[in-house]
Short mmCIF file of C-alpha atoms in Angstrom, two decimals:
data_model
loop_
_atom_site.label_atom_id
_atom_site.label_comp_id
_atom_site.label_asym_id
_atom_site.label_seq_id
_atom_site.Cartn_x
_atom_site.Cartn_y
_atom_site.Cartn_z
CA UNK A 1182 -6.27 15.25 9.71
CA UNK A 1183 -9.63 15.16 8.71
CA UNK A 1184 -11.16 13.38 11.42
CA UNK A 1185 -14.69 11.65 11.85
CA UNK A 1186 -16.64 8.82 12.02
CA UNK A 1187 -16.46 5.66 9.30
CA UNK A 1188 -18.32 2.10 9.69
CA UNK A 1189 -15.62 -0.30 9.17
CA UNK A 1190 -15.52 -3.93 9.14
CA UNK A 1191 -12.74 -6.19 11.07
CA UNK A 1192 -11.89 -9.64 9.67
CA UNK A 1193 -9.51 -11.95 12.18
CA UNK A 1194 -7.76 -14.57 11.23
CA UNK A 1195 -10.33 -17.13 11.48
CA UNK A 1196 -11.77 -15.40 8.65
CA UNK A 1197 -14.83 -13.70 11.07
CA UNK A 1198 -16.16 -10.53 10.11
CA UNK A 1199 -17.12 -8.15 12.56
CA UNK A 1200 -18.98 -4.77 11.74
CA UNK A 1201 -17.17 -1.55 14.19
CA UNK A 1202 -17.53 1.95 13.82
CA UNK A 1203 -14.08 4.08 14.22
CA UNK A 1204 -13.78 7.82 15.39
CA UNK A 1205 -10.40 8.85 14.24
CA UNK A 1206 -10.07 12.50 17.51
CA UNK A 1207 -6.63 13.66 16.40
CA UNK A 1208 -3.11 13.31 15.26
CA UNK A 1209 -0.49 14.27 16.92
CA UNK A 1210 3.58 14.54 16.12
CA UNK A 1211 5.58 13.42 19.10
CA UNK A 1212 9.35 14.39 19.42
CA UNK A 1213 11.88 12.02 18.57
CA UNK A 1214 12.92 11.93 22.40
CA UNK A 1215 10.09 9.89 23.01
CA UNK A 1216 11.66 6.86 21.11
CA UNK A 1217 13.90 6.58 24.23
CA UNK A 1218 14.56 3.39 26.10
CA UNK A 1219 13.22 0.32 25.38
CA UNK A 1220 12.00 0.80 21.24
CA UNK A 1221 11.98 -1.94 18.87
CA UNK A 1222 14.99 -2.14 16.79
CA UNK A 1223 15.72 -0.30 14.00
CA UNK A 1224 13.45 2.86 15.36
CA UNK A 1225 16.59 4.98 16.64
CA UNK A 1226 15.95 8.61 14.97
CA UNK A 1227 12.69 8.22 13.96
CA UNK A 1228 9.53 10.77 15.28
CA UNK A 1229 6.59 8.91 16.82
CA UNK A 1230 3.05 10.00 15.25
CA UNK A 1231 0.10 9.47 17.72
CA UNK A 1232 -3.40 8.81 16.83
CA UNK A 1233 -5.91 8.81 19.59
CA UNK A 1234 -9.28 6.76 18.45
CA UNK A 1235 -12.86 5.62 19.71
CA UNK A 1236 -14.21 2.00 18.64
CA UNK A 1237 -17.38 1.08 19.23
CA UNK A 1238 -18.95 -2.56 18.29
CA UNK A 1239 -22.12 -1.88 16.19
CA UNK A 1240 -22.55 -5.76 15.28
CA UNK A 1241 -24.44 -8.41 17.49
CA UNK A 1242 -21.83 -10.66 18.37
CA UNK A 1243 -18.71 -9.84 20.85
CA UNK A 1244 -15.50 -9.22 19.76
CA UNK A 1245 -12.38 -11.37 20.70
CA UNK A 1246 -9.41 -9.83 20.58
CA UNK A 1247 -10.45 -6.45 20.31
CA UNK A 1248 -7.40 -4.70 20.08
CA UNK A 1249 -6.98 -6.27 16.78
CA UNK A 1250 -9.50 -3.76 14.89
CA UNK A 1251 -6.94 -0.81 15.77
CA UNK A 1252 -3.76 -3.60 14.40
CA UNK A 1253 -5.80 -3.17 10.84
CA UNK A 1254 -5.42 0.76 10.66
CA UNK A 1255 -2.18 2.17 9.25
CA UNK A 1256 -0.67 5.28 8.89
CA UNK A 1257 0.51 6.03 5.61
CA UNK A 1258 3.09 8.59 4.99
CA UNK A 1259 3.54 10.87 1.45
CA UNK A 1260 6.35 8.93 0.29
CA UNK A 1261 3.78 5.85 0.13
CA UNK A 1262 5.43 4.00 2.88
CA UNK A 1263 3.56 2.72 5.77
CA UNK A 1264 4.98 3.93 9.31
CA UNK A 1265 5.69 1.51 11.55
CA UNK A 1266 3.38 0.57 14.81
CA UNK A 1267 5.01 1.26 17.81
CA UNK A 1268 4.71 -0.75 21.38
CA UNK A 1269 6.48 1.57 23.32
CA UNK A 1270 3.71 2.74 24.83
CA UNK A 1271 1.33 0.96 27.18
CA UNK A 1272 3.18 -0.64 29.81
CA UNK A 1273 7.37 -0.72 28.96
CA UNK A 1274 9.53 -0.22 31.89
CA UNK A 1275 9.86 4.00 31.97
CA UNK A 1276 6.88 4.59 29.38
CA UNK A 1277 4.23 5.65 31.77
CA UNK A 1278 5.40 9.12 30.83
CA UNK A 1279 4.56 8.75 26.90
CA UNK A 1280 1.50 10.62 25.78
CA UNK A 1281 0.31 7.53 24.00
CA UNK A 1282 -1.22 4.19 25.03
CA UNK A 1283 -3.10 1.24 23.55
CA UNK A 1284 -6.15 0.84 26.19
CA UNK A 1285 -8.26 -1.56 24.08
CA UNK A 1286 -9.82 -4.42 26.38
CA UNK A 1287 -9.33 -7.98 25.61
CA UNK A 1288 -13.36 -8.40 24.24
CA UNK A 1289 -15.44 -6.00 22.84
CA UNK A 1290 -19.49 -6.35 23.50
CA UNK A 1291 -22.33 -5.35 21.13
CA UNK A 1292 -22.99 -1.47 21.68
CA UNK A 1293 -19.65 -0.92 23.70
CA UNK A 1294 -16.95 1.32 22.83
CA UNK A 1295 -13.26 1.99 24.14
CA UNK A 1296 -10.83 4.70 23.82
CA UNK A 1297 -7.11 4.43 22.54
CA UNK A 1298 -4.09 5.77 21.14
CA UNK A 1299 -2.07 4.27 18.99
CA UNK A 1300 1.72 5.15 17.92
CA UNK A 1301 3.43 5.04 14.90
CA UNK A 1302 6.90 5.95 13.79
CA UNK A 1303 8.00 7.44 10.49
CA UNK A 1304 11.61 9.40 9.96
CA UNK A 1305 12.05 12.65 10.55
CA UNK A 1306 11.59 13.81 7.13
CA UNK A 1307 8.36 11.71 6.16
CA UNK A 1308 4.89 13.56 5.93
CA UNK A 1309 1.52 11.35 6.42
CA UNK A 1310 -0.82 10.95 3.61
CA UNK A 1311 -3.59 9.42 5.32
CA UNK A 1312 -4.49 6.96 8.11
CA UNK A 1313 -6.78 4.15 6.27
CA UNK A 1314 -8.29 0.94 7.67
CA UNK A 1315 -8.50 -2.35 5.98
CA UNK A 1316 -11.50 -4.36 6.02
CA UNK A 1317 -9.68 -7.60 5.37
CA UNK A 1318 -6.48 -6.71 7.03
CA UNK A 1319 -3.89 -8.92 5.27
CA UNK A 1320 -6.14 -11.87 4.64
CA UNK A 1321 -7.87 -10.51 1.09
CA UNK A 1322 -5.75 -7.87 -0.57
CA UNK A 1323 -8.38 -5.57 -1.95
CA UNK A 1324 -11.07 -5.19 0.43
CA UNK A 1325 -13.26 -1.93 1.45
CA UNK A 1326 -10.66 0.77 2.89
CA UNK A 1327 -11.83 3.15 4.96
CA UNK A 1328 -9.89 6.97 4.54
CA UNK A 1329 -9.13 9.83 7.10
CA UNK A 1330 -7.26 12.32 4.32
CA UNK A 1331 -4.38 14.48 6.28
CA UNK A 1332 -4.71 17.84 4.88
CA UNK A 1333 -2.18 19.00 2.50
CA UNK A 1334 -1.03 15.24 2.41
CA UNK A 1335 -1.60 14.83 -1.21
CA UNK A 1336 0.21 17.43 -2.50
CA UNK A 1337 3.39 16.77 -0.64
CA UNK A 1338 2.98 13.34 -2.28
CA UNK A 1339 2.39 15.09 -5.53
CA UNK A 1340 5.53 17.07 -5.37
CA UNK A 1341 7.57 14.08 -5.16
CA UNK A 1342 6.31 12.50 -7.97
CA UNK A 1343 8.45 12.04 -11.57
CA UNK A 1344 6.13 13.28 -14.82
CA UNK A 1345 4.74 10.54 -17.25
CA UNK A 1346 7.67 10.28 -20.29
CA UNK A 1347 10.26 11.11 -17.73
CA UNK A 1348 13.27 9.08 -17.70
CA UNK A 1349 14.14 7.41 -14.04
CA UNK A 1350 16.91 5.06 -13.27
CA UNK A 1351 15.81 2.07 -11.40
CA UNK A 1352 18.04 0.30 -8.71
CA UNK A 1353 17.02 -3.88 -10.09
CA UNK A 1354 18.45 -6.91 -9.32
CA UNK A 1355 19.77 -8.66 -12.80
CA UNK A 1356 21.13 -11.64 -10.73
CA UNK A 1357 24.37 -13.05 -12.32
CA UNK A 1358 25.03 -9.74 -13.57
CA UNK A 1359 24.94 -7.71 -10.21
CA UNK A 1360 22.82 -4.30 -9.44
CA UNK A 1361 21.92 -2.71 -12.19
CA UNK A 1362 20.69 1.04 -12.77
CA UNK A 1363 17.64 0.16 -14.57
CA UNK A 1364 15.96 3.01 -16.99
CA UNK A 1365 13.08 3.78 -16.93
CA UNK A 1366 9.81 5.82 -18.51
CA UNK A 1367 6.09 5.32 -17.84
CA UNK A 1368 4.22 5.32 -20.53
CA UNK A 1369 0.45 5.22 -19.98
CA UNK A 1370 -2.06 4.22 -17.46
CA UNK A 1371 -5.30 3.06 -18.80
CA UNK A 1372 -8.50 2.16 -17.10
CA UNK A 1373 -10.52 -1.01 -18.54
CA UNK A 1374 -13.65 -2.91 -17.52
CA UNK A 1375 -14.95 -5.54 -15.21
CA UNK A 1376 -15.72 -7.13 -18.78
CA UNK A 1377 -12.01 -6.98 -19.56
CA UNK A 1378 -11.56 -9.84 -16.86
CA UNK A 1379 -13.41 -13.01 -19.07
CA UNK A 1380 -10.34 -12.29 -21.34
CA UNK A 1381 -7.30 -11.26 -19.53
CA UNK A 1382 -6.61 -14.70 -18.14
CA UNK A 1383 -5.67 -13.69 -14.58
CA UNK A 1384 -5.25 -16.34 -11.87
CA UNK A 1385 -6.01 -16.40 -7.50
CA UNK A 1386 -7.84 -13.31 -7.92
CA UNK A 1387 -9.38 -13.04 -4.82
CA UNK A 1388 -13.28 -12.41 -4.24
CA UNK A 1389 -12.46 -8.43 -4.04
CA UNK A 1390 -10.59 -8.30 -7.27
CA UNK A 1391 -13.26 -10.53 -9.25
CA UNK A 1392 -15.52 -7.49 -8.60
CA UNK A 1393 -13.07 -5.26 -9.46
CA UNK A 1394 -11.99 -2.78 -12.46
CA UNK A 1395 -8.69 -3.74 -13.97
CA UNK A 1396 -6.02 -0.93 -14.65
CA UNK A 1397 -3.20 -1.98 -17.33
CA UNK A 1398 0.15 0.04 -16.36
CA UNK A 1399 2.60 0.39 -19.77
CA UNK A 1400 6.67 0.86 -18.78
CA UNK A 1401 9.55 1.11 -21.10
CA UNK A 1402 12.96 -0.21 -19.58
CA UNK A 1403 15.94 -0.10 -21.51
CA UNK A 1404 18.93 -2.35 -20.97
CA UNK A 1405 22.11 -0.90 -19.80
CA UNK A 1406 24.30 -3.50 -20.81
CA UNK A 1407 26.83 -5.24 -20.65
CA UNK A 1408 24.78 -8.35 -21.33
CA UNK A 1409 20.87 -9.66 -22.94
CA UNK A 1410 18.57 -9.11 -20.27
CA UNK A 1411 15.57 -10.95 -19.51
CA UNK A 1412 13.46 -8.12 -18.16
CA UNK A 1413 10.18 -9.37 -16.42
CA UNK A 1414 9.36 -6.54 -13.92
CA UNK A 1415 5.71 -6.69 -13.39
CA UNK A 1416 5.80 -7.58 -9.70
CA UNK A 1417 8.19 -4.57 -9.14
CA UNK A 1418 5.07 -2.16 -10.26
CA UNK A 1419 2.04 -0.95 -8.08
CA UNK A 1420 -0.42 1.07 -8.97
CA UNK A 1421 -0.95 3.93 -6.08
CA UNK A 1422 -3.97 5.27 -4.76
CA UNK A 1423 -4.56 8.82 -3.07
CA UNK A 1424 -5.67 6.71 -0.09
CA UNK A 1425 -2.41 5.13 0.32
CA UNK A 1426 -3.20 2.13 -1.20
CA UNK A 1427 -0.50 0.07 -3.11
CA UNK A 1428 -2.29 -2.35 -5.79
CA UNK A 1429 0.82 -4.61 -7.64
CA UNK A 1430 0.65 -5.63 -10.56
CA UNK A 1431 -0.17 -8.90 -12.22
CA UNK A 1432 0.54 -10.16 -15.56
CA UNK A 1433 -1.86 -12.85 -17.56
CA UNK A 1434 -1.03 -16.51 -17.10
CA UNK A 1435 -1.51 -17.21 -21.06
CA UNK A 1436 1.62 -15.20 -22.63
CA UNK A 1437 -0.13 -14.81 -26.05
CA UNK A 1438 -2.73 -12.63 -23.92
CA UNK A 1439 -3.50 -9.38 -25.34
CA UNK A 1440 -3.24 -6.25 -22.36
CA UNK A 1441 -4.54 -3.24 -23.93
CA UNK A 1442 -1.99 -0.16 -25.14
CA UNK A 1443 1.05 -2.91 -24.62
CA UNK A 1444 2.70 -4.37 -27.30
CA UNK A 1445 2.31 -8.25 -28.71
CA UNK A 1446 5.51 -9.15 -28.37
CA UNK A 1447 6.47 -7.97 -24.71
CA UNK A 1448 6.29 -11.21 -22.96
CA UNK A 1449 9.39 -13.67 -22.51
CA UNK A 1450 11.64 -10.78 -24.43
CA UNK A 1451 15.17 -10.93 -24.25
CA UNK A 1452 16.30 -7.44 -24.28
CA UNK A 1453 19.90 -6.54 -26.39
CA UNK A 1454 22.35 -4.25 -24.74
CA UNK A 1455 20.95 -0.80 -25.49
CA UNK A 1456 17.09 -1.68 -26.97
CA UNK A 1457 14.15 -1.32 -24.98
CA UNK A 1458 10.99 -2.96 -24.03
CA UNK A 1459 7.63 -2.22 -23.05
CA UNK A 1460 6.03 -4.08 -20.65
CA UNK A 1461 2.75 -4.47 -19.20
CA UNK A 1462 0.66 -5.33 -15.81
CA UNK A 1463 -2.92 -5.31 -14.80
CA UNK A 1464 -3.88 -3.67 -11.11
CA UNK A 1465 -7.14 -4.62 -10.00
CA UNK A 1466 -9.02 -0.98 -8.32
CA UNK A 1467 -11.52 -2.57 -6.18
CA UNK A 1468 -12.35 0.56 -4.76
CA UNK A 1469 -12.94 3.38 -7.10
CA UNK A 1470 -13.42 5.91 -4.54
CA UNK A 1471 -10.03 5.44 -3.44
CA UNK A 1472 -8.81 6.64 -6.96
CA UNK A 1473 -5.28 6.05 -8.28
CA UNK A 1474 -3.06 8.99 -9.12
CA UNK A 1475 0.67 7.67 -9.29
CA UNK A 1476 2.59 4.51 -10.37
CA UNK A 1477 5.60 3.30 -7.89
CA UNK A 1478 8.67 0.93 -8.74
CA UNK A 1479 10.26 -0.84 -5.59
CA UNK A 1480 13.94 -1.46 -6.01
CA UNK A 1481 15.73 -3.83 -5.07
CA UNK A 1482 17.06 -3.66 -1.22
CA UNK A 1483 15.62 0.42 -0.82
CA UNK A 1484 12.35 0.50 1.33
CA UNK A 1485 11.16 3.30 -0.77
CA UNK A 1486 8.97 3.25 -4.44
CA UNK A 1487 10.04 5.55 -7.33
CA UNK A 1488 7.03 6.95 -8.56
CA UNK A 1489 5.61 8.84 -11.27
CA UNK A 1490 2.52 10.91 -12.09
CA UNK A 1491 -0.05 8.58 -13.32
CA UNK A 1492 -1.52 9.88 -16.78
CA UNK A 1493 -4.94 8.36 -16.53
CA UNK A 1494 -6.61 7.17 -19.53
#
């Protein structure tokens, strides 16, 4: 990992910011024998991944809660998951032996710093991409992220990645007509403008995304049969970053809107057994830094995106 030193800032819940610097020190791979005991469920097999950092409050104000800058960084792994955050550590009956524990005190004063380690679990055959923070944690999709790259992270991503044109079944949920194996082709990725945005007819953008550059993501699906489809798939689609990022799509609330590269006629398209339909959504990059370099499809009931190679335009 590519550790250092980033100014961050941590938002709580009562919609405070806070202004913190974080030293990522090191990553380390546990063993999977560490999971032992007293895990949360659903964590049986998988390797803990520990991540020893220093926070220090550079603001004026005291922090509540301080732990809760470390609950905003996450560990992302190359398959564009996020691992989970562990609390074995720290305190479990038969954990004082774990390499790993969260030390962070309950406040946080101006100037002060504290030492930590936090643990994450991914399966045994995941690699990490990159541990990021998030300036508005969950509050405000889209805010400043701050990056720690894991060497060689990207291009075990890369590997796993499907080449723009090439044909992918999708696992989809057609409803009344069971799960279906859904094909599927990217077609282009295509950057626009913050001027795109008077036009596109996009509603609850957030402040983040307002400021944003929009992104317009073209797919062809074609129906399998046995029945006409109604194929409206936008929300299935993210655009991914090499941060780690996952930005899903959104589709313009005025269906005679016009999305650049995507045909008229796409919206509210019943879809015969056999044709094909391309279809459209808009990802707002708020952070072109953090630049996007694949396009993921979540399936239905699989934790995992199918992704492709984004062919940027």
């Amino acid at each position: 990992m590519r550790t250092g030193t980033q100014d961050v800032v941590y938002t709580n819940t009562d919609h405070q910011s806070f202004p913190a610097r974080i030293t990522v020190k090191s990553l380390v791979r546990g063993s999977e024998k560490d999971m032992r005991g007293d895990v949360d469920e659903g964590l049986d097999g998988m390797v803990p991944h520990y991540v020893t950092l220093k926070i220090t409050n550079t603001g004026r104000k005291e922090i509540p809660k301080a732990y809760m800058v470390g609950s905003d960084v996450a560990l992302n792994a190359t398959d564009f998951t996020q691992a989970e955050k562990v609390s074995v550590s720290g305190g479990r009956p038969g954990g004082g032996d774990l390499p790993c524990a969260d030390t962070a005190p309950e406040t946080l004063e101006p100037g002060k710093s504290y030492d930590t380690c936090l643990t994450y679990a991914l399966p045994e055959s995941a690699g990490v991409l990159s541990l990021t923070h998030s300036a508005d944690g969950f509050l405000d999709a889209g805010g400043a992220v701050a990056i720690w790259p894991v060497r060689g992270g990207l291009d075990a991503a890369s590997a796993g990645l499907a080449d723009p044109g090439q044909k992918v079944s999708l696992r989809w949920d057609a409803r009344e007509d069971g799960i279906l194996e859904l094909p599927a082709t990217l077609v282009s990725v295509t950057r626009g403008s913050t001027a795109d945005l008077a036009r596109l007819d996009l509603v609850d953008l957030n402040k983040n995304e307002q400021r944003g550059v929009p992104y317009y993501v073209a797919v062809t699906y074609t129906n399998p049969g046995p029945s006409n489809l109604y194929l409206d798939q936008a929300h299935h689609v993210y655009l991914l970053s090499e941060g780690g990022r996952q930005i899903q799509g959104k589709i313009p609330f005025g269906v005679k809107t016009e999305i650049p590269g995507c045909p008229a006629d796409w919206v509210a398209t019943m879809v015969s057994p056999g044709d094909s339909v391309t279809e459209c959504s808009v990802h707002m990059v708020t952070d072109e830094s953090d630049k996007p370099f694949a396009v993921g499809f979540m399936e239905t009931d699989r934790p995992r995106l199918v992704t492709w190679r984004a062919p940027l335009s």
